[in-house]
Short mmCIF file of C-alpha atoms in Angstrom, two decimals:
data_model
loop_
_atom_site.label_atom_id
_atom_site.label_comp_id
_atom_site.label_asym_id
_atom_site.label_seq_id
_atom_site.Cartn_x
_atom_site.Cartn_y
_atom_site.Cartn_z
CA MET A 1268 112.08 108.79 122.83
CA ILE A 1269 110.54 107.47 126.03
CA ILE A 1270 106.75 107.39 126.30
CA ALA A 1271 105.39 107.49 129.87
CA HIS A 1272 102.62 104.90 129.53
CA PRO A 1273 99.80 105.72 131.99
CA LEU A 1274 99.60 102.07 133.11
CA LEU A 1275 103.07 100.63 132.46
CA GLY A 1276 105.35 103.56 133.18
CA PRO A 1277 108.21 104.71 130.95
CA ARG A 1278 108.48 102.63 127.73
CA ASP A 1279 110.80 102.94 124.72
CA ALA A 1280 109.02 104.47 121.70
CA ALA A 1281 110.38 101.58 119.60
CA GLU A 1282 107.78 99.33 121.28
CA PHE A 1283 105.02 101.41 119.69
CA VAL A 1284 103.52 101.82 116.24
CA TYR A 1285 102.66 105.35 115.15
CA LEU A 1286 99.36 106.12 113.47
CA GLY A 1287 99.08 109.92 113.27
CA ASP A 1288 97.03 112.92 114.34
CA ALA A 1289 94.71 112.19 117.29
CA SER A 1290 91.85 113.77 115.35
CA LEU A 1291 91.53 110.32 113.75
CA ILE A 1292 89.52 109.44 116.88
CA ASP A 1293 86.74 111.72 115.62
CA ARG A 1294 85.40 109.55 112.83
CA PRO A 1295 82.66 111.43 110.92
CA ASP A 1296 79.03 110.35 110.95
CA TRP A 1297 78.53 108.17 107.89
CA GLN A 1298 74.87 109.13 107.71
CA ALA A 1299 75.47 112.88 107.56
CA GLN A 1300 74.39 114.81 104.46
CA ASN A 1301 77.98 115.80 103.64
CA ALA A 1302 79.52 112.47 104.74
CA ALA A 1303 81.67 112.05 101.59
CA GLU A 1304 83.21 115.48 102.00
CA ARG A 1305 83.83 114.96 105.72
CA PHE A 1306 85.38 111.54 105.21
CA HIS A 1307 87.71 113.04 102.58
CA ASP A 1308 88.92 115.65 105.05
CA TYR A 1309 89.12 113.06 107.86
CA ALA A 1310 91.10 110.54 105.83
CA TYR A 1311 93.39 112.80 103.83
CA LEU A 1312 93.87 116.29 105.29
CA ARG A 1313 96.12 117.06 108.27
CA ASP A 1314 96.93 120.13 110.38
CA ASN A 1315 100.59 119.00 110.51
CA PRO A 1316 101.63 121.60 113.11
CA ALA A 1317 105.17 122.65 113.96
CA GLY A 1318 104.92 122.52 117.76
CA ALA A 1319 102.52 120.70 120.08
CA HIS A 1320 100.93 117.72 118.32
CA ARG A 1321 98.39 115.28 119.76
CA GLU A 1322 98.93 111.90 118.12
CA LEU A 1323 97.98 108.23 118.33
CA TRP A 1324 100.54 105.58 119.31
CA TYR A 1325 99.73 101.86 119.60
CA HIS A 1326 101.65 99.76 122.14
CA GLU A 1327 102.09 96.78 119.85
CA GLN A 1328 105.02 95.22 121.72
CA GLY A 1329 103.30 95.79 125.05
CA ASP A 1330 99.75 95.85 126.32
CA ARG A 1331 98.19 96.71 122.90
CA SER A 1332 96.61 99.88 124.19
CA TRP A 1333 96.15 103.01 122.09
CA LEU A 1334 97.62 106.16 123.59
CA VAL A 1335 97.16 109.84 122.83
CA VAL A 1336 100.61 111.39 123.17
CA THR A 1337 101.12 115.16 123.20
CA ARG A 1338 104.56 115.76 121.71
CA ASP A 1339 106.40 118.80 120.37
CA THR A 1340 107.29 118.16 116.71
CA LEU A 1341 110.12 120.71 116.91
CA SER A 1342 111.92 119.17 119.92
CA HIS A 1343 110.33 115.66 120.22
CA GLU A 1344 109.56 116.49 123.89
CA ILE A 1345 106.58 114.55 125.22
CA THR A 1346 104.45 116.56 127.62
CA ARG A 1347 101.36 114.39 128.11
CA VAL A 1348 100.29 110.76 127.63
CA GLU A 1349 96.68 109.58 127.96
CA LEU A 1350 94.83 106.37 127.17
CA ALA A 1351 93.02 106.93 123.86
CA ARG A 1352 90.01 105.16 125.41
CA ASP A 1353 89.75 107.89 128.07
CA VAL A 1354 90.10 110.62 125.44
CA ALA A 1355 87.38 109.10 123.28
CA ARG A 1356 85.02 108.67 126.23
CA ALA A 1357 85.62 112.26 127.33
CA ARG A 1358 84.47 113.28 123.85
CA GLY A 1359 81.22 111.40 124.32
CA ARG A 1360 82.09 108.23 122.44
CA GLY A 1361 80.40 105.10 123.85
CA ARG A 1362 83.05 102.64 122.79
CA MET B 722 130.93 134.45 82.74
CA ARG B 723 131.02 131.17 80.87
CA TYR B 724 132.92 128.31 82.50
CA SER B 725 135.26 126.25 80.33
CA ALA B 726 138.61 124.48 80.50
CA LEU B 727 140.15 127.44 78.71
CA ARG B 728 138.77 129.77 81.36
CA ILE B 729 140.29 127.69 84.17
CA LEU B 730 143.64 127.69 82.38
CA ARG B 731 143.57 131.46 81.87
CA GLU B 732 142.57 132.11 85.50
CA GLY B 733 145.22 129.71 86.72
CA LEU B 734 147.89 131.63 84.83
CA THR B 735 146.70 135.03 86.06
CA GLY B 736 146.41 134.30 89.78
CA ASN B 737 142.66 133.46 89.78
CA LYS B 738 141.80 137.14 90.05
CA GLY B 739 139.01 137.05 87.47
CA TRP B 740 136.44 134.93 89.34
CA ARG B 741 133.33 136.85 90.41
CA PRO B 742 130.33 135.98 92.61
CA VAL B 743 127.95 133.98 90.43
CA TRP B 744 124.73 135.55 91.64
CA ARG B 745 123.77 139.04 92.80
CA GLU B 746 122.29 139.95 96.18
CA PRO B 747 119.52 142.32 95.09
CA GLU B 748 117.10 144.25 97.27
CA PRO B 749 113.52 143.04 96.79
CA LYS B 750 111.50 145.12 94.33
CA PRO B 751 107.92 146.06 95.34
CA GLU B 752 106.37 144.00 92.55
CA TYR B 753 107.14 140.95 90.39
CA ASP B 754 105.29 138.90 87.80
CA VAL B 755 106.13 135.71 89.68
CA VAL B 756 107.32 135.25 93.26
CA ILE B 757 108.66 131.80 94.11
CA ILE B 758 108.73 130.98 97.81
CA GLY B 759 111.64 128.67 98.64
CA GLY B 760 115.21 128.90 97.33
CA GLY B 761 115.92 125.18 97.34
CA GLY B 762 116.61 122.98 94.36
CA HIS B 763 113.03 122.91 93.12
CA GLY B 764 112.43 126.65 93.60
CA LEU B 765 115.65 127.66 91.85
CA ALA B 766 115.00 125.17 89.04
CA THR B 767 111.50 126.62 88.62
CA ALA B 768 112.94 130.14 88.33
CA TYR B 769 115.60 128.94 85.89
CA TYR B 770 113.13 127.22 83.55
CA LEU B 771 110.59 130.07 83.81
CA ALA B 772 113.29 132.43 82.57
CA LYS B 773 114.94 130.13 80.08
CA GLU B 774 112.10 128.09 78.58
CA PHE B 775 109.02 130.24 79.16
CA GLY B 776 110.48 133.72 78.58
CA LEU B 777 109.51 135.31 81.91
CA ARG B 778 112.02 137.77 83.34
CA ASN B 779 110.46 139.63 86.26
CA ILE B 780 110.84 136.83 88.84
CA ALA B 781 111.93 136.68 92.47
CA VAL B 782 112.95 133.66 94.54
CA LEU B 783 112.44 134.27 98.27
CA GLU B 784 114.50 132.16 100.65
CA LYS B 785 114.15 132.21 104.44
CA GLY B 786 117.80 131.29 105.05
CA TRP B 787 120.47 130.97 102.38
CA ILE B 788 119.87 129.17 99.10
CA GLY B 789 120.48 125.46 99.26
CA SER B 790 120.22 125.40 103.07
CA GLY B 791 117.32 122.96 103.10
CA ASN B 792 116.85 119.49 101.70
CA ILE B 793 118.87 120.12 98.52
CA GLY B 794 121.91 120.15 100.83
CA ARG B 795 120.77 117.29 103.10
CA ASN B 796 119.85 114.43 100.75
CA THR B 797 121.66 111.31 99.59
CA THR B 798 122.09 112.59 95.99
CA ILE B 799 120.54 109.67 94.09
CA ILE B 800 118.97 110.07 90.65
CA ARG B 801 116.83 107.34 89.05
CA SER B 802 113.53 106.81 87.23
CA ASN B 803 112.56 103.32 88.42
CA TYR B 804 108.92 103.99 89.20
CA MET B 805 105.96 102.02 87.91
CA LEU B 806 102.70 103.96 87.73
CA PRO B 807 101.72 106.00 84.67
CA GLY B 808 101.19 109.10 86.85
CA ASN B 809 104.83 108.96 87.98
CA GLU B 810 107.16 107.15 85.60
CA PRO B 811 107.03 109.51 82.56
CA PHE B 812 107.67 112.42 84.92
CA TYR B 813 110.72 110.81 86.54
CA GLU B 814 112.04 109.68 83.18
CA MET B 815 111.79 113.24 81.92
CA SER B 816 113.72 114.25 85.02
CA LEU B 817 116.48 111.72 84.33
CA LYS B 818 116.77 112.95 80.74
CA LEU B 819 117.07 116.53 82.02
CA TRP B 820 119.81 115.39 84.44
CA GLU B 821 121.68 113.87 81.51
CA GLY B 822 121.87 117.22 79.72
CA LEU B 823 121.91 119.47 82.77
CA GLU B 824 125.58 120.41 83.01
CA GLN B 825 125.75 121.50 79.36
CA ASP B 826 122.41 123.25 79.73
CA PHE B 827 123.36 125.44 82.68
CA ASN B 828 127.14 125.41 82.12
CA TYR B 829 128.01 124.25 85.63
CA ASN B 830 129.73 121.12 86.85
CA ALA B 831 127.09 119.28 88.88
CA MET B 832 129.15 116.05 88.80
CA VAL B 833 126.27 114.04 87.30
CA SER B 834 127.54 110.46 87.53
CA GLN B 835 125.42 107.72 85.94
CA ARG B 836 127.01 104.95 87.95
CA SER B 837 123.83 102.81 87.97
CA ILE B 838 121.30 101.89 90.63
CA LEU B 839 120.59 98.29 91.64
CA ASN B 840 117.51 97.14 93.56
CA LEU B 841 118.18 93.72 95.06
CA PHE B 842 115.45 91.10 95.33
CA HIS B 843 115.36 88.20 97.77
CA SER B 844 112.41 86.02 96.78
CA ASP B 845 110.55 84.74 93.71
CA GLY B 846 107.57 86.95 94.45
CA GLN B 847 109.78 89.98 94.64
CA ARG B 848 111.41 89.06 91.32
CA ASP B 849 107.97 88.96 89.69
CA ALA B 850 107.18 92.42 91.07
CA PHE B 851 110.50 93.76 89.78
CA VAL B 852 109.96 92.25 86.32
CA ARG B 853 106.63 94.02 86.20
CA ARG B 854 108.22 97.30 87.28
CA ALA B 855 111.02 96.89 84.74
CA ASN B 856 108.46 96.43 81.96
CA ALA B 857 106.55 99.52 83.10
CA MET B 858 109.81 101.49 83.08
CA ARG B 859 110.68 100.38 79.56
CA LEU B 860 107.20 101.25 78.33
CA ALA B 861 107.86 104.80 79.54
CA GLY B 862 111.16 104.97 77.66
CA ALA B 863 113.45 104.30 80.62
CA ASP B 864 116.11 101.60 80.79
CA ALA B 865 115.78 98.55 83.01
CA GLU B 866 117.78 95.37 83.19
CA LEU B 867 117.19 92.26 85.26
CA ALA B 868 120.29 90.55 86.66
CA ASP B 869 120.39 87.06 88.16
CA ALA B 870 122.52 86.09 91.16
CA ASP B 871 125.38 84.72 89.03
CA GLN B 872 125.75 88.00 87.18
CA LEU B 873 125.71 89.90 90.46
CA ARG B 874 128.31 87.55 91.99
CA ALA B 875 130.65 88.46 89.15
CA GLU B 876 129.93 92.16 89.30
CA LEU B 877 129.50 92.78 93.06
CA PRO B 878 131.33 89.95 94.86
CA PHE B 879 131.14 91.64 98.25
CA LEU B 880 127.35 91.15 98.65
CA ASP B 881 126.14 88.54 101.15
CA PHE B 882 124.46 86.25 98.60
CA ASP B 883 123.95 83.32 100.96
CA ASN B 884 122.49 85.29 103.84
CA ALA B 885 120.37 82.77 105.77
CA ARG B 886 117.37 85.07 106.18
CA PHE B 887 117.50 87.20 103.01
CA PRO B 888 119.51 85.43 100.29
CA ILE B 889 120.14 87.60 97.22
CA LYS B 890 118.34 86.11 94.20
CA GLY B 891 119.13 88.90 91.76
CA GLY B 892 118.45 92.55 91.13
CA LEU B 893 116.94 95.20 88.91
CA PHE B 894 119.51 97.53 87.37
CA GLN B 895 118.87 100.95 86.02
CA ARG B 896 122.26 101.72 84.50
CA ARG B 897 121.35 105.33 83.75
CA GLY B 898 120.68 106.03 87.43
CA GLY B 899 123.42 107.34 89.69
CA THR B 900 124.40 110.29 91.83
CA VAL B 901 124.83 114.06 91.48
CA ARG B 902 126.70 116.63 93.55
CA HIS B 903 123.65 118.02 95.35
CA ASP B 904 124.89 121.48 96.38
CA ALA B 905 126.14 122.15 92.86
CA VAL B 906 122.59 121.62 91.59
CA ALA B 907 121.34 124.53 93.71
CA TRP B 908 124.33 126.70 92.77
CA GLY B 909 124.08 125.88 89.07
CA TYR B 910 120.37 126.68 88.88
CA ALA B 911 120.87 129.84 90.98
CA ARG B 912 123.64 131.04 88.68
CA GLY B 913 121.62 130.26 85.57
CA ALA B 914 118.50 131.99 86.92
CA ASP B 915 120.42 135.04 88.12
CA ALA B 916 122.10 135.44 84.74
CA ARG B 917 118.62 135.64 83.19
CA GLY B 918 117.51 138.41 85.53
CA VAL B 919 115.88 136.46 88.37
CA ASP B 920 116.23 138.18 91.76
CA ILE B 921 117.37 135.64 94.36
CA ILE B 922 116.52 137.19 97.72
CA GLN B 923 118.01 135.41 100.71
CA ASN B 924 117.20 135.91 104.40
CA CYS B 925 113.66 136.84 103.40
CA GLU B 926 110.95 134.87 105.19
CA VAL B 927 107.34 135.01 104.07
CA THR B 928 105.17 135.89 107.06
CA GLU B 929 101.77 136.27 105.38
CA PHE B 930 99.95 135.92 102.08
CA ASP B 931 97.96 138.90 100.77
CA ILE B 932 94.74 137.13 99.90
CA ALA B 933 91.60 139.11 99.08
CA GLY B 934 88.51 138.05 97.20
CA GLY B 935 89.78 134.52 96.67
CA ARG B 936 92.92 135.78 94.95
CA CYS B 937 96.54 136.00 96.10
CA HIS B 938 98.05 139.42 95.36
CA GLY B 939 101.48 138.95 96.93
CA VAL B 940 103.23 138.26 100.21
CA GLU B 941 104.34 140.01 103.37
CA THR B 942 107.95 139.21 104.20
CA THR B 943 110.56 140.06 106.81
CA ARG B 944 111.95 142.41 104.14
CA GLY B 945 108.68 144.16 103.34
CA GLN B 946 105.63 143.70 101.19
CA ILE B 947 106.07 142.18 97.73
CA ARG B 948 103.22 142.20 95.23
CA ALA B 949 103.02 139.54 92.55
CA ALA B 950 100.61 138.40 89.88
CA LYS B 951 101.51 134.81 90.69
CA VAL B 952 102.86 133.34 93.94
CA ALA B 953 104.41 129.87 93.71
CA VAL B 954 105.06 127.96 96.93
CA CYS B 955 107.94 125.47 96.70
CA VAL B 956 108.98 124.62 100.25
CA ALA B 957 108.74 120.83 100.59
CA GLY B 958 109.42 119.87 104.20
CA SER B 959 107.78 123.06 105.44
CA SER B 960 104.68 122.95 103.23
CA GLY B 961 102.37 122.52 106.22
CA ARG B 962 103.81 125.54 107.98
CA VAL B 963 103.71 127.83 104.93
CA MET B 964 100.32 126.82 103.49
CA GLN B 965 98.73 127.19 106.91
CA LYS B 966 99.36 130.93 106.47
CA ALA B 967 97.11 130.72 103.41
CA GLY B 968 94.48 128.89 105.46
CA MET B 969 94.97 125.58 103.65
CA ARG B 970 95.18 122.09 105.15
CA LEU B 971 97.19 119.66 103.03
CA PRO B 972 97.23 115.90 102.44
CA ILE B 973 100.74 115.95 103.91
CA GLU B 974 102.53 115.09 107.17
CA SER B 975 106.08 116.26 107.90
CA HIS B 976 108.46 113.44 108.85
CA VAL B 977 112.18 113.20 109.57
CA LEU B 978 114.50 111.07 107.42
CA GLN B 979 118.02 110.35 108.60
CA ALA B 980 121.12 109.94 106.45
CA PHE B 981 124.62 108.78 107.27
CA VAL B 982 128.14 109.06 105.90
CA THR B 983 131.25 107.10 106.85
CA GLU B 984 134.91 108.05 106.81
CA GLY B 985 136.47 108.21 103.35
CA LEU B 986 137.40 104.81 101.89
CA LYS B 987 139.05 103.63 98.71
CA PRO B 988 136.50 102.88 95.94
CA VAL B 989 134.49 99.82 97.04
CA ILE B 990 130.91 100.37 95.89
CA PRO B 991 130.54 101.07 92.17
CA GLY B 992 126.94 102.33 92.01
CA VAL B 993 123.87 102.76 94.17
CA ILE B 994 122.68 99.54 95.84
CA THR B 995 119.40 99.05 97.67
CA PHE B 996 118.26 96.24 99.98
CA GLY B 997 114.98 94.60 98.98
CA ALA B 998 113.93 93.03 102.26
CA GLY B 999 114.40 96.05 104.51
CA HIS B 1000 114.95 99.69 103.80
CA PHE B 1001 118.61 100.45 103.14
CA TYR B 1002 120.40 102.15 100.25
CA VAL B 1003 124.05 103.02 99.84
CA SER B 1004 126.41 104.70 97.42
CA GLN B 1005 129.98 105.96 97.66
CA SER B 1006 130.68 109.64 97.20
CA ASP B 1007 133.57 110.85 95.05
CA LYS B 1008 135.32 111.83 98.30
CA GLY B 1009 135.13 108.17 99.39
CA GLY B 1010 132.51 108.26 102.13
CA LEU B 1011 129.76 105.66 102.05
CA VAL B 1012 126.50 107.62 101.93
CA PHE B 1013 123.52 105.63 103.15
CA GLY B 1014 120.06 105.79 104.65
CA GLY B 1015 116.87 103.87 105.21
CA ASP B 1016 113.40 104.40 106.60
CA ILE B 1017 111.93 107.62 107.91
CA ASP B 1018 111.59 107.70 111.70
CA GLY B 1019 107.83 107.37 111.30
CA TYR B 1020 106.35 110.13 113.48
CA ASN B 1021 105.54 113.77 112.67
CA SER B 1022 108.62 115.91 113.09
CA TYR B 1023 110.11 119.24 112.08
CA ALA B 1024 113.25 118.65 114.16
CA GLN B 1025 115.85 117.81 111.45
CA ARG B 1026 117.20 115.04 113.66
CA GLY B 1027 116.00 111.52 114.36
CA ASN B 1028 116.25 108.84 117.01
CA LEU B 1029 118.37 105.75 117.65
CA PRO B 1030 115.96 102.90 116.75
CA VAL B 1031 116.11 103.90 113.07
CA VAL B 1032 119.90 104.24 113.22
CA GLU B 1033 120.04 100.64 114.42
CA ASP B 1034 117.56 99.48 111.76
CA VAL B 1035 119.56 101.14 108.97
CA ALA B 1036 122.82 99.64 110.24
CA GLU B 1037 121.22 96.19 110.36
CA GLY B 1038 120.04 96.60 106.76
CA GLY B 1039 123.56 97.43 105.68
CA MET B 1040 125.03 94.46 107.52
CA ALA B 1041 122.44 92.15 105.94
CA ILE B 1042 123.59 92.78 102.37
CA MET B 1043 127.26 93.77 102.74
CA PRO B 1044 128.89 92.67 106.00
CA MET B 1045 132.06 94.55 105.08
CA ILE B 1046 130.26 97.79 105.89
CA GLY B 1047 130.62 96.90 109.57
CA ARG B 1048 134.30 97.81 109.40
CA ALA B 1049 133.61 101.38 108.27
CA ARG B 1050 133.35 104.04 110.94
CA LEU B 1051 130.42 106.41 110.86
CA LEU B 1052 131.48 110.00 110.42
CA ARG B 1053 128.20 111.92 110.54
CA SER B 1054 124.46 111.47 110.59
CA TRP B 1055 121.78 114.08 110.09
CA GLY B 1056 118.08 114.46 109.49
CA GLY B 1057 115.95 116.27 106.95
CA ILE B 1058 112.24 117.02 106.97
CA MET B 1059 110.09 115.35 104.32
CA ASP B 1060 106.63 116.26 103.07
CA MET B 1061 105.12 112.77 103.35
CA SER B 1062 101.97 112.78 101.25
CA MET B 1063 98.93 110.54 101.64
CA ASP B 1064 99.78 108.33 98.65
CA GLY B 1065 103.57 108.77 98.52
CA SER B 1066 103.44 110.94 95.40
CA PRO B 1067 103.98 114.69 94.96
CA PHE B 1068 101.84 117.68 94.00
CA ILE B 1069 102.40 120.27 91.27
CA ASP B 1070 99.13 122.12 91.06
CA ARG B 1071 97.12 125.30 91.33
CA THR B 1072 95.33 125.90 94.63
CA PRO B 1073 91.70 126.96 95.14
CA ILE B 1074 93.11 130.47 95.67
CA ASP B 1075 93.68 132.23 92.32
CA GLY B 1076 97.28 133.18 91.65
CA LEU B 1077 98.62 130.80 94.32
CA TYR B 1078 100.44 127.67 93.14
CA PHE B 1079 101.72 124.71 95.14
CA ASN B 1080 104.64 122.32 94.67
CA GLY B 1081 105.37 119.83 97.44
CA GLY B 1082 104.69 116.40 98.91
CA TRP B 1083 107.95 114.96 97.53
CA CYS B 1084 108.27 112.41 100.35
CA TYR B 1085 111.92 111.28 100.35
CA GLY B 1086 112.22 111.40 96.55
CA GLY B 1087 112.53 115.09 95.86
CA PHE B 1088 116.16 115.31 94.80
CA LYS B 1089 115.94 113.14 91.70
CA ALA B 1090 112.85 115.09 90.64
CA THR B 1091 114.50 118.51 90.83
CA PRO B 1092 114.84 119.26 87.07
CA ALA B 1093 111.43 117.93 86.03
CA SER B 1094 109.75 119.47 89.07
CA GLY B 1095 111.18 122.86 88.12
CA PHE B 1096 110.30 122.42 84.46
CA CYS B 1097 106.72 121.23 85.08
CA TYR B 1098 106.08 123.84 87.77
CA ALA B 1099 107.36 126.56 85.43
CA HIS B 1100 105.04 125.21 82.72
CA LEU B 1101 102.09 125.34 85.10
CA ILE B 1102 102.89 128.86 86.33
CA ALA B 1103 103.54 130.28 82.84
CA ARG B 1104 100.64 128.64 81.00
CA ASP B 1105 98.17 127.73 83.76
CA THR B 1106 97.94 124.19 82.41
CA PRO B 1107 99.91 121.23 83.75
CA HIS B 1108 102.81 119.82 81.78
CA PRO B 1109 101.75 116.56 80.04
CA VAL B 1110 103.90 114.39 82.35
CA ALA B 1111 102.55 116.03 85.53
CA THR B 1112 98.81 115.98 84.87
CA GLN B 1113 98.03 113.56 87.71
CA MET B 1114 99.97 115.35 90.44
CA ARG B 1115 96.85 117.18 91.58
CA LEU B 1116 95.97 118.40 95.05
CA ASP B 1117 92.38 117.15 94.72
CA ARG B 1118 93.22 113.64 93.57
CA PHE B 1119 92.08 112.09 96.85
CA ARG B 1120 88.64 113.63 96.41
CA SER B 1121 88.33 112.21 92.88
CA GLY B 1122 89.91 108.85 93.77
CA ASN B 1123 92.87 109.20 91.38
CA LEU B 1124 95.62 108.29 93.83
CA ILE B 1125 99.20 107.62 92.68
CA ASP B 1126 100.09 105.02 95.29
CA GLU B 1127 103.23 103.15 94.13
CA LYS B 1128 103.31 100.92 97.20
CA GLY B 1129 99.57 100.48 97.69
CA MET B 1130 99.81 101.58 101.32
CA GLY B 1131 96.79 103.87 101.48
CA ASN B 1132 96.55 107.10 103.46
CA GLN B 1133 99.33 106.24 105.92
CA PRO B 1134 102.16 108.70 105.17
CA ASN B 1135 104.76 107.01 107.39
CA LEU B 1136 104.47 103.75 105.41
CA HIS B 1137 105.20 105.23 101.96
#
């Protein structure tokens, strides 16, 4: 697989480390009333879709940036690559 | 029809005209006591033990394609019980004992071959870990035997003992481990279940669960509605897809694992051998092909095919322990989809929905578990209590903190 890095252009997927579902960006509020329940779901439960999947890849052998890659789990086709930083900021995260 | 040497002789002398199909192709009935979703090894074994050991008769196995078309026909056929943790080892040892009696039990030649499995170690620290694991295995009634490098040099002279990076210091044998003819496992269980009245319904995909008032009353399928008192899901690899129809999210990611087979060779590798410093395992099939594999590709996939970096990694692992493998030509490679769970261990449990049961999360170790998985799942379905060796394989174990994490990797499915 080739991942079109937004800054570095097309890079071999072997340069990256895979973490998992991009929902891992949305870390629950540890002060919420139901924090234990939400952290359980956050840490252990996955949608695991057959089809389009937004997921986190880390460019370990490159510029060490985190990317959000939209990839089809049925065909491995990559349709979109964003910097995870941009995704997190768009969701209102400060850092 | 009972298979025996006498039967083969008689058929041979009468033109082989007496052989009959070994299972029926029934139309689905409108209602069953138990509907099992998934006609793979585990699903068929569950039906077989439900009928044989727990006295249920009114059972259907629903299979989307044809039976044995999933991972039971795509694996590398290894059986072993070399686990460590108390939540796992008694279960896998029960499975190995069931393998040992399986062919007599279901009267079918599954070519169970206890040709041993050897886990190589390459450092002192790794030897300590293997000694600990061997002791845990023996405590659970399994066999384990530590071999030093001299013993291995005599027994397996082709290994690269003096490899500069990963010298072989010894290994952990489980002599009762080995290989089984994987397709024959599905066929044997299917034949045994069918003979006891189980309806095996192929080309029947479940499209919806009938869930009302927190209870599952049956399923909608491509061949009509089927009502059932108990619905048992057994579709490892596709668990996410199927359980989503019941509105459940699982502690599972689907990943692709590749396997490889070379051209047929004369006998060179006596048992199963695994590399301790990377991920590589190899055995030789009775047809002569070297059957081997390694790591999963490491990203979510339902594609049943992997990518080249893992092919290279597996080949390097092979070359690191037995350079002679470089002369063999690769015949085929393929991929299968694994339920990778959050702690690397499986689930055999009830769900929060009454009448709906779940079996899955087998990671890449489902084949060896087939008999015990079927037996324990049947126990759970028939009696609504878990079998004593499967009490920890619960869906809610992450909530209660009772993980079964053999490798201590945490909730990172692609590292298990």
